[in-house]
CSV table of N, CA and C in Angstrom, one decimal:
chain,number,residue,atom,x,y,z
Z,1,UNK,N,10.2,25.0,-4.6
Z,1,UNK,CA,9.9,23.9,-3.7
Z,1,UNK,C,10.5,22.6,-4.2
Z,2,UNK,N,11.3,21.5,-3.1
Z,2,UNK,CA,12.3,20.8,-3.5
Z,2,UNK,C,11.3,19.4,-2.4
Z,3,UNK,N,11.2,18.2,-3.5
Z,3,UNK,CA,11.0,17.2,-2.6
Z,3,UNK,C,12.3,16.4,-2.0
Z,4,UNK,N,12.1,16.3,-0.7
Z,4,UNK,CA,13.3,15.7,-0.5
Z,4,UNK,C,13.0,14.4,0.5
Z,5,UNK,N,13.8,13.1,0.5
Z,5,UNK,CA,13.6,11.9,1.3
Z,5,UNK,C,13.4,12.3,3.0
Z,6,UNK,N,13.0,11.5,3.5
Z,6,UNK,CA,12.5,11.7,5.0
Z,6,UNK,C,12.7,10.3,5.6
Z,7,UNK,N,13.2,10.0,7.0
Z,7,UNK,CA,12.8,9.2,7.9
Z,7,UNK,C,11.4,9.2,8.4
Z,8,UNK,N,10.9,8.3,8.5
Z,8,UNK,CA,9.8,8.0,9.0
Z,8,UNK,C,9.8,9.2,10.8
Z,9,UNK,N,10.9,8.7,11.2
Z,9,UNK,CA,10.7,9.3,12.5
Z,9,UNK,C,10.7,11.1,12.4
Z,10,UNK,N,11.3,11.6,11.4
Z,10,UNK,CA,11.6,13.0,11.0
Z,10,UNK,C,10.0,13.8,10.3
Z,11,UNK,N,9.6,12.6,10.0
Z,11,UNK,CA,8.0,12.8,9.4
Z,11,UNK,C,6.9,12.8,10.3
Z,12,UNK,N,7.4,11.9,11.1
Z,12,UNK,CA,6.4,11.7,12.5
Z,12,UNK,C,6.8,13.0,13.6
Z,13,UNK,N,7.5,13.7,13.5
Z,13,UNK,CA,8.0,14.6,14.2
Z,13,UNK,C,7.2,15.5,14.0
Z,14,UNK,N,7.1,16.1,12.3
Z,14,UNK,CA,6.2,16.9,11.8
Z,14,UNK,C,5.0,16.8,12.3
Z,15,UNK,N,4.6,15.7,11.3
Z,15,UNK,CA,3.0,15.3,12.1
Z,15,UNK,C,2.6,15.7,13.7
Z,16,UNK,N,3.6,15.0,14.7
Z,16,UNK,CA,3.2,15.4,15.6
Z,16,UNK,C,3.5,16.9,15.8
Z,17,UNK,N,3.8,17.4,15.5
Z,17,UNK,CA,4.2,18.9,16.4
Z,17,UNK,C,2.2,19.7,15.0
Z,18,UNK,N,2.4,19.5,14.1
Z,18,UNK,CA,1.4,20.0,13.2
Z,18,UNK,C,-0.1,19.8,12.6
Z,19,UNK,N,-0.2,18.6,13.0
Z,19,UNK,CA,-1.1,17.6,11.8
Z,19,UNK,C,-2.4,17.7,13.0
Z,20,UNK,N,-3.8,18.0,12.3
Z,20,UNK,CA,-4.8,18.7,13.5
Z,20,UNK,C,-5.7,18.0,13.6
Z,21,UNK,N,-5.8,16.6,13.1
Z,21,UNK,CA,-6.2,15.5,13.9
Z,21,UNK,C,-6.0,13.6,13.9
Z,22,UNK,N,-4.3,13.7,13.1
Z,22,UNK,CA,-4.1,12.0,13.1
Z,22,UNK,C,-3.0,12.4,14.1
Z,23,UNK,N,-2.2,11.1,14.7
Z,23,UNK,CA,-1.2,11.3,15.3
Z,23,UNK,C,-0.3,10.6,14.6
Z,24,UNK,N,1.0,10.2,14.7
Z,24,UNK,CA,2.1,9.9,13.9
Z,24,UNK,C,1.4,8.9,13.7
Z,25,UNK,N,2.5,8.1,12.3
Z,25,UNK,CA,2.1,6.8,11.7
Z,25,UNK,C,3.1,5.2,12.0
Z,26,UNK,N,2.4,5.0,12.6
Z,26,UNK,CA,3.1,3.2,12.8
Z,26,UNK,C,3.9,2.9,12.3
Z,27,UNK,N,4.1,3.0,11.0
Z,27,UNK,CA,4.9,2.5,9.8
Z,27,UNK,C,5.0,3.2,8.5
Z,28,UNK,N,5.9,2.9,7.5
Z,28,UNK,CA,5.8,2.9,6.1
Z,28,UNK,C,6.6,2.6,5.0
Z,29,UNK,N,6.0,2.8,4.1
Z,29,UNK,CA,6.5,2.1,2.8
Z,29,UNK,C,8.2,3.7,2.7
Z,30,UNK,N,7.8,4.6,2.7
Z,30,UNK,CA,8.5,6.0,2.2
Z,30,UNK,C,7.6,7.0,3.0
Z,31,UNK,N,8.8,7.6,3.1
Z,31,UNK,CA,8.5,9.3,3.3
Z,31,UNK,C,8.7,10.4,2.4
Z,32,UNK,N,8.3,11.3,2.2
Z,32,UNK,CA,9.3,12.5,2.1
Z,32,UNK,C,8.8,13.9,2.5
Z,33,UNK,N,9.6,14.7,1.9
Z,33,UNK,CA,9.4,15.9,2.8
Z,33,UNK,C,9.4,16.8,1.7
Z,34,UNK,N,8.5,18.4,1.7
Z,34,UNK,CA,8.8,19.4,0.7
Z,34,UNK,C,9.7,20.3,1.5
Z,35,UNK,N,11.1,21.0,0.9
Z,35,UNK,CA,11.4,21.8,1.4
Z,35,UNK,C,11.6,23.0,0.3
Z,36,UNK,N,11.4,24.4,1.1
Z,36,UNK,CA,11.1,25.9,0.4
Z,36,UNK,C,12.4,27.0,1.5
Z,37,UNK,N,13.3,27.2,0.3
Z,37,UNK,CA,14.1,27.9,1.2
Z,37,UNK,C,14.5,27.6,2.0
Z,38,UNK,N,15.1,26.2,2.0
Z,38,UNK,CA,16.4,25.3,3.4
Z,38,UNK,C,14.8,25.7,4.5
Z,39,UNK,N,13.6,25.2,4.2
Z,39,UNK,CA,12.7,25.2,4.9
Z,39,UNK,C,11.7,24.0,5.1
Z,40,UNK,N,11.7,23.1,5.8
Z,40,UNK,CA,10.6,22.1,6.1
Z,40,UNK,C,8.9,22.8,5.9
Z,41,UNK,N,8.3,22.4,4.7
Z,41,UNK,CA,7.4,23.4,4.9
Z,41,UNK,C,6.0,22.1,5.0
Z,42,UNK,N,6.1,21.0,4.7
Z,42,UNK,CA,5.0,19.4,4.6
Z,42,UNK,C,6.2,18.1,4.4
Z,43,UNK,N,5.3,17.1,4.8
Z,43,UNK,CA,5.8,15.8,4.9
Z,43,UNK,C,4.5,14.6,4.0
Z,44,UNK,N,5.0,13.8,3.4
Z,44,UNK,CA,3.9,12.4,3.2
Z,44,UNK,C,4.4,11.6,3.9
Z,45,UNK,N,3.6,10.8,4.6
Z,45,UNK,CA,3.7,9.5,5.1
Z,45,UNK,C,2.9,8.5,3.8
Z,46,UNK,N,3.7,7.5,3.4
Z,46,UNK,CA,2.9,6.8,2.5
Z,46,UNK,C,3.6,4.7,2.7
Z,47,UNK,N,2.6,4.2,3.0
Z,47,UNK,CA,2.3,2.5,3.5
Z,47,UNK,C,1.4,2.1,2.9
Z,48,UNK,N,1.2,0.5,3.4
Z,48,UNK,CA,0.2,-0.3,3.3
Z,48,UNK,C,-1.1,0.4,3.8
Z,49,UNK,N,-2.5,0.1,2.9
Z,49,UNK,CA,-3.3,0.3,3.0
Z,49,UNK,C,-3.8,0.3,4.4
Z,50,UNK,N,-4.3,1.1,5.1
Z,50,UNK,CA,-5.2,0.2,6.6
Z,50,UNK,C,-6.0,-0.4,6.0
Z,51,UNK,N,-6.9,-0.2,5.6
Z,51,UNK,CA,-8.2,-1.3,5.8
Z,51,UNK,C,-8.1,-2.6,4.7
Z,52,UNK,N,-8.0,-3.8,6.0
Z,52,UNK,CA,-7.5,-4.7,5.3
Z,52,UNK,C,-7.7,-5.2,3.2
Z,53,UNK,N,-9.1,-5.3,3.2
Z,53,UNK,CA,-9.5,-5.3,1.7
Z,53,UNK,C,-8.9,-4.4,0.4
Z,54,UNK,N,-7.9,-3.5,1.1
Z,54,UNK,CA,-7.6,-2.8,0.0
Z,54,UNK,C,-5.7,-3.1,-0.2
Z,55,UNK,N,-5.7,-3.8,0.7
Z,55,UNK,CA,-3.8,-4.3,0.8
Z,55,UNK,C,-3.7,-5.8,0.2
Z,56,UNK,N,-3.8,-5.4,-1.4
Z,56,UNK,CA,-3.4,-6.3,-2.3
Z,56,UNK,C,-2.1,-6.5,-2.6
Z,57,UNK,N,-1.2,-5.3,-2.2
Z,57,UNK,CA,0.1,-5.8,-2.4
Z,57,UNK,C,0.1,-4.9,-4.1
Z,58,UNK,N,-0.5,-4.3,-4.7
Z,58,UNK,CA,-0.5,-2.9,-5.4
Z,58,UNK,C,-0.9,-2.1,-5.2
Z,59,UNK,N,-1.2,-1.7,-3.6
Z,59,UNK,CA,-2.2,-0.1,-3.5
Z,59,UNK,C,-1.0,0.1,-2.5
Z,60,UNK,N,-1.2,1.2,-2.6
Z,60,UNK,CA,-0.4,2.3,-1.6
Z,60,UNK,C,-1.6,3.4,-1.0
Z,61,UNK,N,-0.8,3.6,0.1
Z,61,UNK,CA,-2.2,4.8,0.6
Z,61,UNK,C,-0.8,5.7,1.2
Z,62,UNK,N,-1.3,6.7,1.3
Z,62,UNK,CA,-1.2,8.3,2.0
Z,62,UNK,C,-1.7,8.4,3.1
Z,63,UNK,N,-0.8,7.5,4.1
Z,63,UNK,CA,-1.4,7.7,5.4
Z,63,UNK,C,-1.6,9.1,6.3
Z,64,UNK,N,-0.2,9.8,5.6
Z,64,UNK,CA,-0.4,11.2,6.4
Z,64,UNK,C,0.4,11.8,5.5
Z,65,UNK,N,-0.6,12.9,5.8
Z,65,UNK,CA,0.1,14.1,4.8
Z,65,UNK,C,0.2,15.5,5.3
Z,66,UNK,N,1.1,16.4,6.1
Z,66,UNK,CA,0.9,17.6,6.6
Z,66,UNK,C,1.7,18.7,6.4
Z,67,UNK,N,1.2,19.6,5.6
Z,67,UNK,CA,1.8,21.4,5.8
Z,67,UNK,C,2.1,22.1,6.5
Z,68,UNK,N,2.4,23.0,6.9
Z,68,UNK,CA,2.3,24.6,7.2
Z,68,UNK,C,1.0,25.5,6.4
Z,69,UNK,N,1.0,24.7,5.8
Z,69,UNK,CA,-0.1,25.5,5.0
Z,69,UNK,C,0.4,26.5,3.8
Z,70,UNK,N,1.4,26.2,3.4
Z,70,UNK,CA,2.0,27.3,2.4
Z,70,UNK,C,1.4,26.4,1.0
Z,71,UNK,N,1.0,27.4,-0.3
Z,71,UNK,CA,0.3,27.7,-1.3
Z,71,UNK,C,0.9,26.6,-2.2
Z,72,UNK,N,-0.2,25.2,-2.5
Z,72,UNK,CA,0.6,24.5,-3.3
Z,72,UNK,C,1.2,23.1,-2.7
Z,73,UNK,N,1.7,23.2,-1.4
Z,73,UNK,CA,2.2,21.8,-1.0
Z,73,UNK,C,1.9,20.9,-0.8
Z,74,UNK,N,0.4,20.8,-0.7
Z,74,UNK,CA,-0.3,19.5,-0.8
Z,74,UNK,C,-0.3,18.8,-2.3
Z,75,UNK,N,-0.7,20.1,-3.4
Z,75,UNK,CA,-0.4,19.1,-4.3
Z,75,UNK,C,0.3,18.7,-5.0
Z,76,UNK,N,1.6,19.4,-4.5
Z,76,UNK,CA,3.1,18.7,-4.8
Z,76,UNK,C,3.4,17.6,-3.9
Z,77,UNK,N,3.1,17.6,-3.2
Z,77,UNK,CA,3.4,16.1,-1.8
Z,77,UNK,C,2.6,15.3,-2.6
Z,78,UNK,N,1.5,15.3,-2.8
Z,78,UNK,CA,0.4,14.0,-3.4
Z,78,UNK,C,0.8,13.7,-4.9
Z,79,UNK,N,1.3,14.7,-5.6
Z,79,UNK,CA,1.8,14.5,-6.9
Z,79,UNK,C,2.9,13.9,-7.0
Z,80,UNK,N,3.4,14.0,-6.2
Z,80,UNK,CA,5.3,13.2,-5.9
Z,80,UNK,C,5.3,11.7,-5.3
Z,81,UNK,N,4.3,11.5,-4.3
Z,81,UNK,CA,3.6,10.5,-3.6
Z,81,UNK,C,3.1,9.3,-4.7
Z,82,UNK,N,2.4,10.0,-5.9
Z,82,UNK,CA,1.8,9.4,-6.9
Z,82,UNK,C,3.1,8.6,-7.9
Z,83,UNK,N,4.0,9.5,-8.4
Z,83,UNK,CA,5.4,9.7,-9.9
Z,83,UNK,C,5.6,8.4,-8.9
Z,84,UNK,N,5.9,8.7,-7.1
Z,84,UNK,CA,7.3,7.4,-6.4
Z,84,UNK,C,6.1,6.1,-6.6
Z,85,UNK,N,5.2,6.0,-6.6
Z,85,UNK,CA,4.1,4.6,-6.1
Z,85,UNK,C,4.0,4.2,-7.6
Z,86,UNK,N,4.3,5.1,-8.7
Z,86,UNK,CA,4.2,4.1,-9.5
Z,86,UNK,C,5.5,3.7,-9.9
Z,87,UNK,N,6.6,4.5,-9.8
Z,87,UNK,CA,7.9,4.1,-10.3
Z,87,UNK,C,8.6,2.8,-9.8
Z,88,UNK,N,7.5,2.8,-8.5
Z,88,UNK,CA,8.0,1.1,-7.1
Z,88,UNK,C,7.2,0.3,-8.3
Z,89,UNK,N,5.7,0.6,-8.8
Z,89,UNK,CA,5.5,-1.0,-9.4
Z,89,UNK,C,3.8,-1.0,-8.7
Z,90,UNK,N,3.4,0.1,-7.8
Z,90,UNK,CA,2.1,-0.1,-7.3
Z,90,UNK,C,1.4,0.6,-8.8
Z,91,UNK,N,0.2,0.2,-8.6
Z,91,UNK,CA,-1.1,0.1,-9.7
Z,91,UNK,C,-2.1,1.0,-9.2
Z,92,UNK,N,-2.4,1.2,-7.7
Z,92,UNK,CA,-2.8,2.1,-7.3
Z,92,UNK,C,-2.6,3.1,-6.4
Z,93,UNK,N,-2.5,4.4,-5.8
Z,93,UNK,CA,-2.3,4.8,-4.6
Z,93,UNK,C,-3.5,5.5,-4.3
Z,94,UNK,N,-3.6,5.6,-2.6
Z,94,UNK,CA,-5.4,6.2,-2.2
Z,94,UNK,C,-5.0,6.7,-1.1
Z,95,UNK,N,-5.9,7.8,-0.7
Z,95,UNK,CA,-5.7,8.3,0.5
Z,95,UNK,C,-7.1,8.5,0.5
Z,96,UNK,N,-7.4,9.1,2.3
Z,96,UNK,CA,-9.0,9.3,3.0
Z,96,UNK,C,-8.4,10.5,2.9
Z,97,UNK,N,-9.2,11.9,3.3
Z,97,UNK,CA,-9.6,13.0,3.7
Z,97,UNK,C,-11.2,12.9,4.4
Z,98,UNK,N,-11.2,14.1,5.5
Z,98,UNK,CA,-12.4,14.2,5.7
Z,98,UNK,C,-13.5,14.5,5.1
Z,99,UNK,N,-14.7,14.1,5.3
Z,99,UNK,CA,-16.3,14.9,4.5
Z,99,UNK,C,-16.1,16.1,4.3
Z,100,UNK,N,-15.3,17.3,5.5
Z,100,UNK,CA,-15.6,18.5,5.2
Z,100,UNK,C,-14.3,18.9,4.5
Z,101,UNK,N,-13.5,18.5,4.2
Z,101,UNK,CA,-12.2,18.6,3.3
Z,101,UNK,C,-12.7,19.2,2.0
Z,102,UNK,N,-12.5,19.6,1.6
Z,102,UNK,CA,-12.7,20.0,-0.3
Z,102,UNK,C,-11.8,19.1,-1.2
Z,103,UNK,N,-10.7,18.7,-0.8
Z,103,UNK,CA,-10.2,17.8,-1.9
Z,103,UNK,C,-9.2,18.6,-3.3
Z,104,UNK,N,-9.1,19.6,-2.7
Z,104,UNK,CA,-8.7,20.8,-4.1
Z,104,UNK,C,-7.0,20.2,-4.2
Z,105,UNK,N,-6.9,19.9,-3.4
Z,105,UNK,CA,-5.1,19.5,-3.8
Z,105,UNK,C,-5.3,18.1,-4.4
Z,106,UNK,N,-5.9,17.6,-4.4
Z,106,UNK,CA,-6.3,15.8,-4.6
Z,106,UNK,C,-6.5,16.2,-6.3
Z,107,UNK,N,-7.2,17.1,-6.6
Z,107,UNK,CA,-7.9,16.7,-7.6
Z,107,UNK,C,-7.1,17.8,-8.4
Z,108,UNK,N,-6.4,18.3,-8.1
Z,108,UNK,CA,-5.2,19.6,-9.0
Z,108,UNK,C,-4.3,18.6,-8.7
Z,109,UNK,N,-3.6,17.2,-8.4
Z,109,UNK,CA,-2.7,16.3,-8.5
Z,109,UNK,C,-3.3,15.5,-9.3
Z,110,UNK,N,-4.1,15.3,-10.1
Z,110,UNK,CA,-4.8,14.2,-10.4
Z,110,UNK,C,-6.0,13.3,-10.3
Z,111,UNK,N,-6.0,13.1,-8.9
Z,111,UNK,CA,-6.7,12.2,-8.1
Z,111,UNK,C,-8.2,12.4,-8.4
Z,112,UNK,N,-8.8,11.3,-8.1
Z,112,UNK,CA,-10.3,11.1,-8.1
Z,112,UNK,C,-10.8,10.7,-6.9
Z,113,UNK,N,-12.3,10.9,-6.7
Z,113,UNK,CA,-13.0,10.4,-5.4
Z,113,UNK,C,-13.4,9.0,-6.1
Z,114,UNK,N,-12.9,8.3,-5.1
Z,114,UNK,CA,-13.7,7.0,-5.3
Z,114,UNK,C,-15.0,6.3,-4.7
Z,115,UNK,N,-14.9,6.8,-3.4
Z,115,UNK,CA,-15.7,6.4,-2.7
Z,115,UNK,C,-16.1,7.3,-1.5
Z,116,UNK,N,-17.3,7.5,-0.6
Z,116,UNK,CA,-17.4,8.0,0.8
Z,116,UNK,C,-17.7,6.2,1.6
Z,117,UNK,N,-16.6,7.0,2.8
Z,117,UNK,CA,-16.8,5.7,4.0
Z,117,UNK,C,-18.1,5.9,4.4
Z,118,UNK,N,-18.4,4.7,5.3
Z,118,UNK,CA,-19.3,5.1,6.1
Z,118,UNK,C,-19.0,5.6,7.6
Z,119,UNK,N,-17.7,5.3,8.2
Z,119,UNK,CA,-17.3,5.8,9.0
Z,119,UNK,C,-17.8,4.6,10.2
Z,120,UNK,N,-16.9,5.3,11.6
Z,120,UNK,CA,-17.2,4.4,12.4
Z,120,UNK,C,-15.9,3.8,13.3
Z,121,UNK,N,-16.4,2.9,14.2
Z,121,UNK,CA,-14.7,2.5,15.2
Z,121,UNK,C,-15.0,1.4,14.8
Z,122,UNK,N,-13.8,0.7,14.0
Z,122,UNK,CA,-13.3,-0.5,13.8
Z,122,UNK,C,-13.2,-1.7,14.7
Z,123,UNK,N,-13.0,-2.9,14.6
Z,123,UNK,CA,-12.6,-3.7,15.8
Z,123,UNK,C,-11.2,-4.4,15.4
Z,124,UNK,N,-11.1,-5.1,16.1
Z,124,UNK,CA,-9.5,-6.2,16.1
Z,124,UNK,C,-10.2,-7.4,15.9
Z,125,UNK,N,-9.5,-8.0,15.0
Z,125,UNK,CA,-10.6,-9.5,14.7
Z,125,UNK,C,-10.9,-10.2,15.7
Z,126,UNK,N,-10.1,-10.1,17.3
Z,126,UNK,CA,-10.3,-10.2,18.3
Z,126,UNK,C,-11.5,-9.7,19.1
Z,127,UNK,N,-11.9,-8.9,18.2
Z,127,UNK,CA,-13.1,-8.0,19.0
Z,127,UNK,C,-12.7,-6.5,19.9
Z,128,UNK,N,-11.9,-6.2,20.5
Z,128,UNK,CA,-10.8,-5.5,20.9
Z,128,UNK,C,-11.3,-4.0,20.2
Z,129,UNK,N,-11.3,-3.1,20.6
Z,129,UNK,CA,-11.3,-1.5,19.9
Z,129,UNK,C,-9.8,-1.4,19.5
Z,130,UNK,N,-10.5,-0.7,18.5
Z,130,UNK,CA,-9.0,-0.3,17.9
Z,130,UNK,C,-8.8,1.5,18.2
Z,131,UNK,N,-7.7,1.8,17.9
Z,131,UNK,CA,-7.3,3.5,18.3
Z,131,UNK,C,-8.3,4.3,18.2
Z,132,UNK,N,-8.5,4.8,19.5
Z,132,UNK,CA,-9.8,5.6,19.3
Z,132,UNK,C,-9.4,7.4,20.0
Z,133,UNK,N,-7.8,7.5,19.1
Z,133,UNK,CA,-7.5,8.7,19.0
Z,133,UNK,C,-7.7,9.1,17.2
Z,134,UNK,N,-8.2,8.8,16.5
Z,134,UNK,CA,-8.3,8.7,15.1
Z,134,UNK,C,-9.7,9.3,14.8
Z,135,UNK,N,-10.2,9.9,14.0
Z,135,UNK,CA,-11.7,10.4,13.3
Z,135,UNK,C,-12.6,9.4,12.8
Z,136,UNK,N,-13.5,9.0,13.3
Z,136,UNK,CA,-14.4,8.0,13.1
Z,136,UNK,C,-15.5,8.7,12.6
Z,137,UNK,N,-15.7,10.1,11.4
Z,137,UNK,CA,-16.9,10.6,10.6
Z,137,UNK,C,-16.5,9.4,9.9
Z,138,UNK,N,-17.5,9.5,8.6
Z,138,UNK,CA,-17.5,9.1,7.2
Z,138,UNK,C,-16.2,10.1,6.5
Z,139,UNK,N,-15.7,9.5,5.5
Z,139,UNK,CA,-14.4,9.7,4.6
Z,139,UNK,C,-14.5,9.8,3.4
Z,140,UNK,N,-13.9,10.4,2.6
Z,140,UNK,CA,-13.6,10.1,1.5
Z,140,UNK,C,-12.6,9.6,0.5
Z,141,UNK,N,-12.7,8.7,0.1
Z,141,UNK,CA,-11.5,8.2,-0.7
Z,141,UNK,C,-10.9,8.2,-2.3
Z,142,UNK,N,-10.0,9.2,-2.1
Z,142,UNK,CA,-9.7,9.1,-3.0
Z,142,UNK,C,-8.3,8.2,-3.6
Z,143,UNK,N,-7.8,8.3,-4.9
Z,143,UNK,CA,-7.1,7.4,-5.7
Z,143,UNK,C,-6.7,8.1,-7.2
Z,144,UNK,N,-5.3,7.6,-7.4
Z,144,UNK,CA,-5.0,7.6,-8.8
Z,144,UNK,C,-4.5,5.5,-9.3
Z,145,UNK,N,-5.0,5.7,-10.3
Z,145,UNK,CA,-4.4,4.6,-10.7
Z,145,UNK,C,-3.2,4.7,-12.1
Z,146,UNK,N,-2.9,3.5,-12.2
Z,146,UNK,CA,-1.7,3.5,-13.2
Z,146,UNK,C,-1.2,2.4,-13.8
């Protein structure tokens, strides 16, 4: 398995055709892609934090992250995601998973739980809903620091 650079739009492609409940990502800092046998087998999407309080300008988050499901690629995507966030100069990087997630790739990359969300639909400082194609359970967050 070979990590290799990604367009954001080549990542969002993924996502969309695979990923089983975010939809592509607005933006980001970097992408990349794992490939197995001249094979696209997962992608990271990795940016600024969403939630405002945690976009200090040294956190990075893992907005999206998606497989095929082949043995392993999660925690080479999140372990590669981690080596690039700190080699840029970030101090932290974090990503959510769901409650019912197990977290086994997170925590065979390193990573720790830091926190459970409480969950819930956000607003626009305007008051305004925000995307309400997104998972509004409670989350978990995890993080490596550096």
């Amino acid at each position: 398995m070979v990590i290799v650079p990604m367009t954001l739009k080549a990542a969002n492609e993924y996502v969309a055709e695979r990923h089983r409940h975010h939809k592509p990502s607005t933006g980001h800092k970097f992408s990349i892609g794992l490939m197995d046998n001249n094979k696209l087998i997962g992608v990271a999407i990795c940016g600024r934090p969403v939630a405002r309080g945690s976009d200090n300008g040294f956190t990075l988050e893992v907005n999206r992250l998606c497989t095929d499901g082949s043995e392993n690629a999660c925690s080479k995507l999140y372990g590669a995601c981690a080596r690039i966030a700190k080699e840029m100069g970030y101090t932290k990087i974090q990503t959510y998973i769901l409650n019912d997630e197990p977290g086994i790739s997170l925590k065979a990359s390193g990573w720790v739980t830091e926190a459970t969300t409480a969950g819930g639909q956000w607003k626009h400082t305007d008051g305004k809903q925000r995307r309400t194609d997104q998972p509004t359970q409670p989350k978990q967050r995890w993080a490596r620091y550096f």
